[in-house]
CSV table of C-alpha atoms in Angstrom, one decimal:
chain,number,residue,atom,x,y,z
J,856,UNK,CA,-27.8,-18.5,109.0
J,857,UNK,CA,-30.1,-21.5,108.4
J,858,UNK,CA,-28.4,-24.2,106.3
J,859,UNK,CA,-30.2,-24.8,103.0
J,860,UNK,CA,-30.3,-28.3,101.4
J,861,UNK,CA,-31.8,-29.7,98.3
J,862,UNK,CA,-31.4,-33.2,96.6
J,863,UNK,CA,-32.4,-33.8,93.0
J,864,UNK,CA,-32.1,-37.0,90.9
J,865,UNK,CA,-31.2,-36.3,87.4
J,866,UNK,CA,-31.4,-38.9,84.5
J,867,UNK,CA,-28.5,-39.3,82.1
J,868,UNK,CA,-28.7,-40.7,78.6
J,869,UNK,CA,-25.3,-41.1,76.9
J,870,UNK,CA,-23.9,-39.0,79.7
J,871,UNK,CA,-26.2,-36.1,79.0
J,872,UNK,CA,-28.9,-34.9,81.5
J,873,UNK,CA,-32.3,-35.2,79.9
J,874,UNK,CA,-34.8,-35.6,82.8
J,875,UNK,CA,-35.4,-36.0,86.5
J,876,UNK,CA,-36.7,-38.6,88.9
J,877,UNK,CA,-38.6,-37.7,92.1
J,878,UNK,CA,-38.3,-39.6,95.4
J,879,UNK,CA,-41.4,-41.0,96.9
J,880,UNK,CA,-42.3,-40.7,100.6
J,881,UNK,CA,-39.0,-42.2,101.9
J,882,UNK,CA,-35.5,-40.9,101.4
J,883,UNK,CA,-33.3,-42.8,99.0
J,884,UNK,CA,-29.9,-43.9,100.3
J,885,UNK,CA,-26.5,-43.6,98.7
J,886,UNK,CA,-23.8,-45.9,100.1
J,887,UNK,CA,-20.1,-46.5,99.9
J,888,UNK,CA,-18.4,-49.7,101.1
J,889,UNK,CA,-14.7,-50.0,100.4
J,890,UNK,CA,-14.7,-53.8,100.9
J,891,UNK,CA,-17.1,-54.3,98.0
J,892,UNK,CA,-16.0,-55.1,94.4
J,893,UNK,CA,-18.4,-52.3,93.4
J,894,UNK,CA,-17.8,-49.5,95.9
J,895,UNK,CA,-20.9,-47.3,95.6
J,896,UNK,CA,-24.7,-47.9,95.3
J,897,UNK,CA,-28.0,-46.2,95.4
J,898,UNK,CA,-31.4,-47.5,96.6
J,899,UNK,CA,-34.7,-45.8,97.0
J,900,UNK,CA,-38.4,-45.5,96.1
J,901,UNK,CA,-39.3,-43.1,93.3
J,902,UNK,CA,-42.4,-41.9,91.6
J,903,UNK,CA,-43.1,-43.7,88.3
J,904,UNK,CA,-43.3,-40.5,86.2
J,905,UNK,CA,-40.1,-38.8,85.2
J,906,UNK,CA,-40.1,-35.3,83.8
J,907,UNK,CA,-37.9,-33.6,81.2
J,908,UNK,CA,-36.5,-30.1,81.5
J,909,UNK,CA,-39.8,-28.6,80.4
J,910,UNK,CA,-41.9,-30.5,83.0
J,911,UNK,CA,-43.3,-33.0,80.5
J,912,UNK,CA,-43.5,-36.7,81.2
J,913,UNK,CA,-40.6,-38.6,79.7
J,914,UNK,CA,-39.9,-42.3,79.3
J,915,UNK,CA,-36.9,-43.8,81.2
J,916,UNK,CA,-34.9,-46.5,79.5
J,917,UNK,CA,-34.0,-48.5,82.6
J,918,UNK,CA,-31.6,-50.7,80.7
J,919,UNK,CA,-29.2,-47.9,79.6
J,920,UNK,CA,-30.1,-44.6,81.4
J,921,UNK,CA,-28.2,-43.6,84.6
J,922,UNK,CA,-29.2,-41.7,87.7
J,923,UNK,CA,-27.1,-38.8,89.1
J,924,UNK,CA,-28.2,-37.5,92.5
J,925,UNK,CA,-27.1,-33.9,93.1
J,926,UNK,CA,-26.8,-32.4,96.6
J,927,UNK,CA,-27.1,-28.6,96.9
J,928,UNK,CA,-25.9,-27.0,100.2
J,929,UNK,CA,-26.3,-23.3,100.6
J,930,UNK,CA,-26.5,-22.8,96.8
J,931,UNK,CA,-23.5,-25.0,96.0
J,932,UNK,CA,-24.3,-28.1,93.9
J,933,UNK,CA,-22.3,-31.3,93.7
J,934,UNK,CA,-23.1,-34.8,92.4
J,935,UNK,CA,-23.1,-37.7,94.8
J,936,UNK,CA,-22.4,-40.3,92.1
J,937,UNK,CA,-23.5,-41.7,88.8
J,938,UNK,CA,-25.5,-45.0,89.1
J,939,UNK,CA,-26.7,-47.6,86.7
J,940,UNK,CA,-30.1,-49.2,87.6
J,941,UNK,CA,-29.6,-52.9,88.4
J,942,UNK,CA,-33.1,-53.7,89.6
J,943,UNK,CA,-36.4,-51.8,89.2
J,944,UNK,CA,-39.4,-53.2,91.0
J,945,UNK,CA,-42.9,-51.6,90.5
J,946,UNK,CA,-45.3,-51.6,93.5
J,947,UNK,CA,-48.6,-50.1,94.5
J,948,UNK,CA,-50.1,-49.3,97.9
J,949,UNK,CA,-53.4,-47.7,98.5
J,950,UNK,CA,-53.6,-46.6,94.8
J,951,UNK,CA,-50.1,-45.0,94.9
J,952,UNK,CA,-47.6,-46.4,92.4
J,953,UNK,CA,-43.9,-46.3,93.1
J,954,UNK,CA,-40.7,-47.9,91.7
J,955,UNK,CA,-38.1,-49.4,94.0
J,956,UNK,CA,-34.8,-48.8,92.3
J,957,UNK,CA,-31.5,-50.4,93.1
J,958,UNK,CA,-28.5,-49.0,91.2
J,959,UNK,CA,-24.7,-49.4,91.2
J,960,UNK,CA,-21.8,-47.2,90.2
J,961,UNK,CA,-20.1,-47.7,86.8
J,962,UNK,CA,-17.8,-50.5,88.2
J,963,UNK,CA,-20.8,-52.7,87.4
J,964,UNK,CA,-20.3,-52.0,83.7
J,965,UNK,CA,-16.7,-53.2,84.0
J,966,UNK,CA,-17.6,-56.2,86.0
J,967,UNK,CA,-20.2,-57.2,83.5
J,968,UNK,CA,-17.8,-57.1,80.6
J,969,UNK,CA,-16.3,-60.6,80.3
J,970,UNK,CA,-13.5,-62.2,78.4
J,971,UNK,CA,-15.0,-63.7,75.3
J,972,UNK,CA,-11.9,-65.4,73.9
J,973,UNK,CA,-8.7,-64.3,75.5
J,974,UNK,CA,-7.0,-61.1,76.7
J,975,UNK,CA,-3.4,-60.8,75.6
J,976,UNK,CA,-1.0,-58.1,76.9
J,977,UNK,CA,2.5,-58.0,75.5
J,978,UNK,CA,5.7,-57.4,77.5
J,979,UNK,CA,6.7,-53.8,77.8
J,980,UNK,CA,3.1,-52.5,77.8
J,981,UNK,CA,2.5,-49.7,80.3
J,982,UNK,CA,0.3,-51.0,83.1
J,983,UNK,CA,-2.1,-48.0,83.0
J,984,UNK,CA,-2.3,-48.2,79.3
J,985,UNK,CA,-3.4,-51.8,79.6
J,986,UNK,CA,-6.0,-50.9,82.2
J,987,UNK,CA,-7.3,-48.0,80.2
J,988,UNK,CA,-7.7,-50.2,77.2
J,989,UNK,CA,-9.8,-52.6,79.2
J,990,UNK,CA,-11.9,-49.7,80.5
J,991,UNK,CA,-12.5,-48.4,77.0
J,992,UNK,CA,-13.6,-51.9,76.0
J,993,UNK,CA,-16.1,-51.7,78.9
J,994,UNK,CA,-17.5,-48.4,77.7
J,995,UNK,CA,-15.7,-46.3,80.3
J,996,UNK,CA,-14.0,-43.3,78.7
J,997,UNK,CA,-13.9,-40.7,81.5
J,998,UNK,CA,-10.9,-41.3,83.7
J,999,UNK,CA,-8.6,-39.5,86.2
J,1000,UNK,CA,-5.2,-41.2,86.7
J,1001,UNK,CA,-2.0,-40.8,88.5
J,1002,UNK,CA,0.7,-41.6,85.9
J,1003,UNK,CA,2.9,-44.6,86.3
J,1004,UNK,CA,6.0,-45.7,84.3
J,1005,UNK,CA,5.6,-49.4,85.3
J,1006,UNK,CA,5.4,-51.8,82.4
J,1007,UNK,CA,4.6,-55.5,82.1
J,1008,UNK,CA,7.7,-57.6,82.5
J,1009,UNK,CA,6.5,-60.4,80.3
J,1010,UNK,CA,3.7,-61.3,77.9
J,1011,UNK,CA,0.4,-61.9,79.8
J,1012,UNK,CA,-2.5,-64.1,78.9
J,1013,UNK,CA,-3.6,-65.1,82.4
J,1014,UNK,CA,-7.3,-64.9,82.0
J,1015,UNK,CA,-9.9,-67.3,80.6
J,1016,UNK,CA,-13.2,-66.9,78.8
J,1017,UNK,CA,-15.8,-65.6,81.2
J,1018,UNK,CA,-13.5,-63.7,83.5
J,1019,UNK,CA,-14.6,-60.2,84.4
J,1020,UNK,CA,-12.7,-57.2,83.1
J,1021,UNK,CA,-13.0,-55.8,86.6
J,1022,UNK,CA,-11.0,-58.7,88.0
J,1023,UNK,CA,-8.3,-58.1,85.4
J,1024,UNK,CA,-8.2,-54.4,86.0
J,1025,UNK,CA,-7.9,-54.8,89.8
J,1026,UNK,CA,-5.2,-57.5,89.4
J,1027,UNK,CA,-3.1,-55.2,87.2
J,1028,UNK,CA,-3.6,-52.2,89.6
J,1029,UNK,CA,-2.5,-54.3,92.6
J,1030,UNK,CA,0.7,-55.2,90.8
J,1031,UNK,CA,1.7,-51.6,90.7
J,1032,UNK,CA,0.5,-50.9,94.3
J,1033,UNK,CA,-2.6,-48.9,93.1
J,1034,UNK,CA,-6.0,-48.9,94.7
J,1035,UNK,CA,-8.8,-51.0,93.3
J,1036,UNK,CA,-10.9,-49.3,90.7
J,1037,UNK,CA,-13.5,-46.9,92.0
J,1038,UNK,CA,-15.6,-44.1,90.5
J,1039,UNK,CA,-15.9,-40.6,91.9
J,1040,UNK,CA,-19.0,-38.5,92.4
J,1041,UNK,CA,-19.0,-37.3,88.8
J,1042,UNK,CA,-18.7,-40.9,87.4
J,1043,UNK,CA,-15.0,-40.8,86.5
J,1044,UNK,CA,-12.9,-43.9,86.9
J,1045,UNK,CA,-10.1,-43.2,89.4
J,1046,UNK,CA,-6.7,-44.8,89.0
J,1047,UNK,CA,-4.5,-43.8,91.9
J,1048,UNK,CA,-1.7,-45.4,94.1
J,1049,UNK,CA,-2.5,-46.9,97.4
J,1050,UNK,CA,-1.1,-44.8,100.2
J,1051,UNK,CA,-0.4,-44.8,103.9
J,1052,UNK,CA,-2.7,-42.4,105.8
J,1053,UNK,CA,-0.7,-39.3,106.9
J,1054,UNK,CA,-1.6,-35.8,108.1
J,1055,UNK,CA,-0.7,-34.3,104.7
J,1056,UNK,CA,-3.3,-36.5,103.0
J,1057,UNK,CA,-6.3,-35.5,105.2
J,1058,UNK,CA,-9.4,-34.8,103.0
J,1059,UNK,CA,-12.1,-34.2,105.7
J,1060,UNK,CA,-12.2,-33.4,109.4
J,1061,UNK,CA,-15.0,-34.4,111.8
J,1062,UNK,CA,-15.2,-32.2,114.8
J,1063,UNK,CA,-17.5,-31.4,117.7
J,1064,UNK,CA,-17.2,-27.7,117.1
J,1065,UNK,CA,-19.0,-25.5,114.5
J,1066,UNK,CA,-17.1,-25.5,111.3
J,1067,UNK,CA,-16.2,-22.1,109.8
J,1068,UNK,CA,-18.6,-20.9,107.2
J,1069,UNK,CA,-17.6,-22.1,103.7
J,1070,UNK,CA,-15.2,-24.7,105.1
J,1071,UNK,CA,-16.2,-27.7,103.0
J,1072,UNK,CA,-13.6,-30.0,104.6
J,1073,UNK,CA,-15.0,-29.8,108.1
J,1074,UNK,CA,-18.2,-31.6,109.2
J,1075,UNK,CA,-19.8,-31.2,112.6
J,1076,UNK,CA,-20.4,-34.4,114.4
J,1077,UNK,CA,-24.1,-34.9,115.2
J,1078,UNK,CA,-23.6,-38.1,117.1
J,1079,UNK,CA,-20.5,-40.1,118.0
J,1080,UNK,CA,-21.5,-43.7,118.6
J,1081,UNK,CA,-19.8,-44.7,121.8
J,1082,UNK,CA,-18.7,-48.2,120.8
J,1083,UNK,CA,-15.0,-48.3,119.6
J,1084,UNK,CA,-13.7,-51.8,118.6
J,1085,UNK,CA,-10.0,-52.6,118.3
J,1086,UNK,CA,-8.5,-55.4,116.4
J,1087,UNK,CA,-4.9,-56.5,116.8
J,1088,UNK,CA,-2.9,-59.6,117.4
J,1089,UNK,CA,0.5,-58.6,118.7
J,1090,UNK,CA,1.6,-62.1,119.5
J,1091,UNK,CA,1.4,-63.5,116.0
J,1092,UNK,CA,2.2,-60.3,114.1
J,1093,UNK,CA,5.3,-60.8,111.9
J,1094,UNK,CA,8.2,-58.3,112.1
J,1095,UNK,CA,9.9,-59.5,108.9
J,1096,UNK,CA,8.2,-59.8,105.6
J,1097,UNK,CA,9.8,-61.7,102.7
J,1098,UNK,CA,7.9,-61.2,99.4
J,1099,UNK,CA,8.7,-63.5,96.6
J,1100,UNK,CA,7.6,-63.2,93.0
J,1101,UNK,CA,8.4,-66.3,91.0
J,1102,UNK,CA,7.5,-66.3,87.3
J,1103,UNK,CA,8.1,-69.2,85.0
J,1104,UNK,CA,8.9,-66.8,82.1
J,1105,UNK,CA,11.9,-65.5,84.0
J,1106,UNK,CA,15.2,-67.3,84.8
J,1107,UNK,CA,15.3,-65.7,88.3
J,1108,UNK,CA,12.5,-64.5,90.4
J,1109,UNK,CA,12.3,-61.3,92.5
J,1110,UNK,CA,12.6,-61.1,96.2
J,1111,UNK,CA,12.1,-58.2,98.7
J,1112,UNK,CA,12.6,-58.2,102.4
J,1113,UNK,CA,11.3,-55.5,104.8
J,1114,UNK,CA,11.9,-55.5,108.6
J,1115,UNK,CA,10.4,-53.8,111.5
J,1116,UNK,CA,13.4,-52.2,113.1
J,1117,UNK,CA,11.6,-49.3,114.8
J,1118,UNK,CA,12.9,-49.2,118.4
J,1119,UNK,CA,9.6,-47.6,119.5
J,1120,UNK,CA,7.5,-50.5,118.2
J,1121,UNK,CA,6.9,-53.3,120.7
J,1122,UNK,CA,6.6,-55.6,117.7
J,1123,UNK,CA,10.1,-54.8,116.3
J,1124,UNK,CA,12.9,-57.3,116.1
J,1125,UNK,CA,14.8,-55.4,118.8
J,1126,UNK,CA,11.9,-55.3,121.2
J,1127,UNK,CA,10.7,-58.8,120.6
J,1128,UNK,CA,14.2,-60.2,120.7
J,1129,UNK,CA,13.4,-62.5,117.7
J,1130,UNK,CA,12.5,-62.5,114.1
J,1131,UNK,CA,9.0,-63.5,113.3
J,1132,UNK,CA,9.0,-64.1,109.5
J,1133,UNK,CA,6.1,-64.2,107.1
J,1134,UNK,CA,6.8,-65.3,103.5
J,1135,UNK,CA,4.3,-63.7,101.0
J,1136,UNK,CA,4.1,-65.2,97.5
J,1137,UNK,CA,3.2,-62.7,94.8
J,1138,UNK,CA,2.0,-64.0,91.5
J,1139,UNK,CA,3.0,-60.9,89.4
J,1140,UNK,CA,4.3,-57.5,90.1
J,1141,UNK,CA,5.7,-54.7,87.9
J,1142,UNK,CA,9.3,-54.5,89.2
J,1143,UNK,CA,11.7,-55.0,92.0
J,1144,UNK,CA,10.9,-51.5,93.1
J,1145,UNK,CA,7.2,-52.2,93.3
J,1146,UNK,CA,7.9,-55.5,95.2
J,1147,UNK,CA,10.0,-53.6,97.8
J,1148,UNK,CA,7.3,-51.0,98.2
J,1149,UNK,CA,4.7,-53.7,98.7
J,1150,UNK,CA,6.9,-55.3,101.4
J,1151,UNK,CA,7.4,-52.0,103.1
J,1152,UNK,CA,3.7,-51.4,103.2
J,1153,UNK,CA,3.1,-54.8,104.8
J,1154,UNK,CA,5.6,-53.8,107.6
J,1155,UNK,CA,3.7,-50.5,108.1
J,1156,UNK,CA,0.3,-52.3,108.3
J,1157,UNK,CA,1.7,-54.8,110.7
J,1158,UNK,CA,2.6,-51.9,113.1
J,1159,UNK,CA,-0.9,-50.6,113.1
J,1160,UNK,CA,-4.1,-51.4,115.0
J,1161,UNK,CA,-7.5,-51.0,113.4
J,1162,UNK,CA,-10.1,-49.2,115.5
J,1163,UNK,CA,-13.6,-48.9,114.1
J,1164,UNK,CA,-15.5,-45.7,115.0
J,1165,UNK,CA,-18.9,-44.7,113.8
J,1166,UNK,CA,-20.0,-41.0,113.6
J,1167,UNK,CA,-23.1,-39.2,112.3
J,1168,UNK,CA,-22.9,-35.8,110.5
J,1169,UNK,CA,-25.2,-33.7,108.4
J,1170,UNK,CA,-25.1,-34.3,104.7
J,1171,UNK,CA,-21.7,-33.5,103.2
J,1172,UNK,CA,-20.4,-33.2,99.6
J,1173,UNK,CA,-17.1,-34.5,98.2
J,1174,UNK,CA,-16.9,-37.9,99.7
J,1175,UNK,CA,-15.4,-40.8,97.7
J,1176,UNK,CA,-14.0,-44.3,98.5
J,1177,UNK,CA,-11.4,-44.7,101.3
J,1178,UNK,CA,-11.0,-41.0,102.0
J,1179,UNK,CA,-8.5,-40.0,104.6
J,1180,UNK,CA,-10.4,-38.4,107.4
J,1181,UNK,CA,-9.4,-36.7,110.7
J,1182,UNK,CA,-11.6,-37.0,113.8
J,1183,UNK,CA,-11.5,-34.4,116.6
J,1184,UNK,CA,-14.0,-35.1,119.4
J,1185,UNK,CA,-13.0,-34.6,123.0
J,1186,UNK,CA,-10.7,-37.5,123.8
J,1187,UNK,CA,-11.4,-39.3,120.5
J,1188,UNK,CA,-9.0,-38.1,117.8
J,1189,UNK,CA,-6.7,-39.3,115.1
J,1190,UNK,CA,-6.3,-40.1,111.4
J,1191,UNK,CA,-8.9,-42.5,109.9
J,1192,UNK,CA,-9.8,-44.1,106.6
J,1193,UNK,CA,-13.4,-44.2,105.5
J,1194,UNK,CA,-14.5,-47.9,105.5
J,1195,UNK,CA,-18.1,-47.0,104.6
J,1196,UNK,CA,-20.7,-44.2,104.5
J,1197,UNK,CA,-24.5,-44.0,104.2
J,1198,UNK,CA,-26.3,-40.8,103.1
J,1199,UNK,CA,-30.1,-40.2,103.5
J,1200,UNK,CA,-30.7,-38.2,100.3
J,1201,UNK,CA,-33.3,-35.8,101.6
J,1202,UNK,CA,-33.1,-32.2,103.1
J,1203,UNK,CA,-32.2,-32.6,106.8
J,1204,UNK,CA,-30.9,-36.1,106.2
J,1205,UNK,CA,-28.0,-37.6,108.0
J,1206,UNK,CA,-24.7,-39.1,106.9
J,1207,UNK,CA,-23.3,-42.1,108.8
J,1208,UNK,CA,-19.6,-42.8,108.6
J,1209,UNK,CA,-17.7,-46.0,109.5
J,1210,UNK,CA,-14.1,-45.1,110.1
J,1211,UNK,CA,-11.0,-47.1,110.6
J,1212,UNK,CA,-8.7,-45.2,112.9
J,1213,UNK,CA,-5.0,-45.8,112.3
J,1214,UNK,CA,-3.2,-46.4,115.6
J,1215,UNK,CA,0.6,-47.2,115.4
J,1216,UNK,CA,1.7,-49.7,118.0
J,1217,UNK,CA,4.6,-47.9,119.7
J,1218,UNK,CA,5.7,-48.1,123.2
């Protein structure tokens, strides 16, 4: 059966579809980069005339409207993201007019909301309640969250006029060991804990065999780029982490220690025959439990090596930021985290993935 693909670019006004944009002669590109403050973006050339549902020309408000690309594979449609235009540049070549559109996910709205006077959060406020209040003030009402009981240990007024709400949100999320704010393909804000990649958390599989029909989690590798880079420094890597959180509002600070005592790890205290200590100062954190979890995560990360692998697949649905992905390709296999991906938004387009393979240093 021949695979069927279609990409459409719907226009949203106040969250409601009202029209459609049409790509010009080059394929627009959607991107995810987990290292960016804003994780997802869209860039492409479009025809200047947008149409409504009846096929009539309609005016686009580039200041407030949003773009929602939708990818349909074998009759199943899913959005790729919801993007706010950040730059629209008209151009004309040989009598043909086009618009070059650069757009960002809804994190941009949170980043552009700034502290005008001060932000005050009282002791005892639930962290996620505080985050959601900031998102609401930024115009973000659609959210998916993993609940947390963590509360602020003291009154907070850390931020000054002009600071971005996105900075505040990410600071608070970090203090409860949550991921930075990101938005899924439907434009919902995602509030979820940071986690260690494990087999149980795999969301996608890249393989060099034909996926079973209807298996949305598997993607066939079109090309595996042969270059694999490895980054590690076993000589300077600590095997003891001491995390200290000192707060002037408290009589006593918090302290958590985590040690690498894994006898299989060449970096462990036992195998190295010495303690290599790193002291990490933490400005604020929710509780002693969260501080210990943070220290434990630092130990795990110290025991891993980062390998970067790039693969190319056909277009796929259901990808977000930092997805846990499995790769199975001859002698290249393992659990990975998506560092970045690019999608050519056109039928027959390719999707390029930059993966960070997690390799535990054990002897």
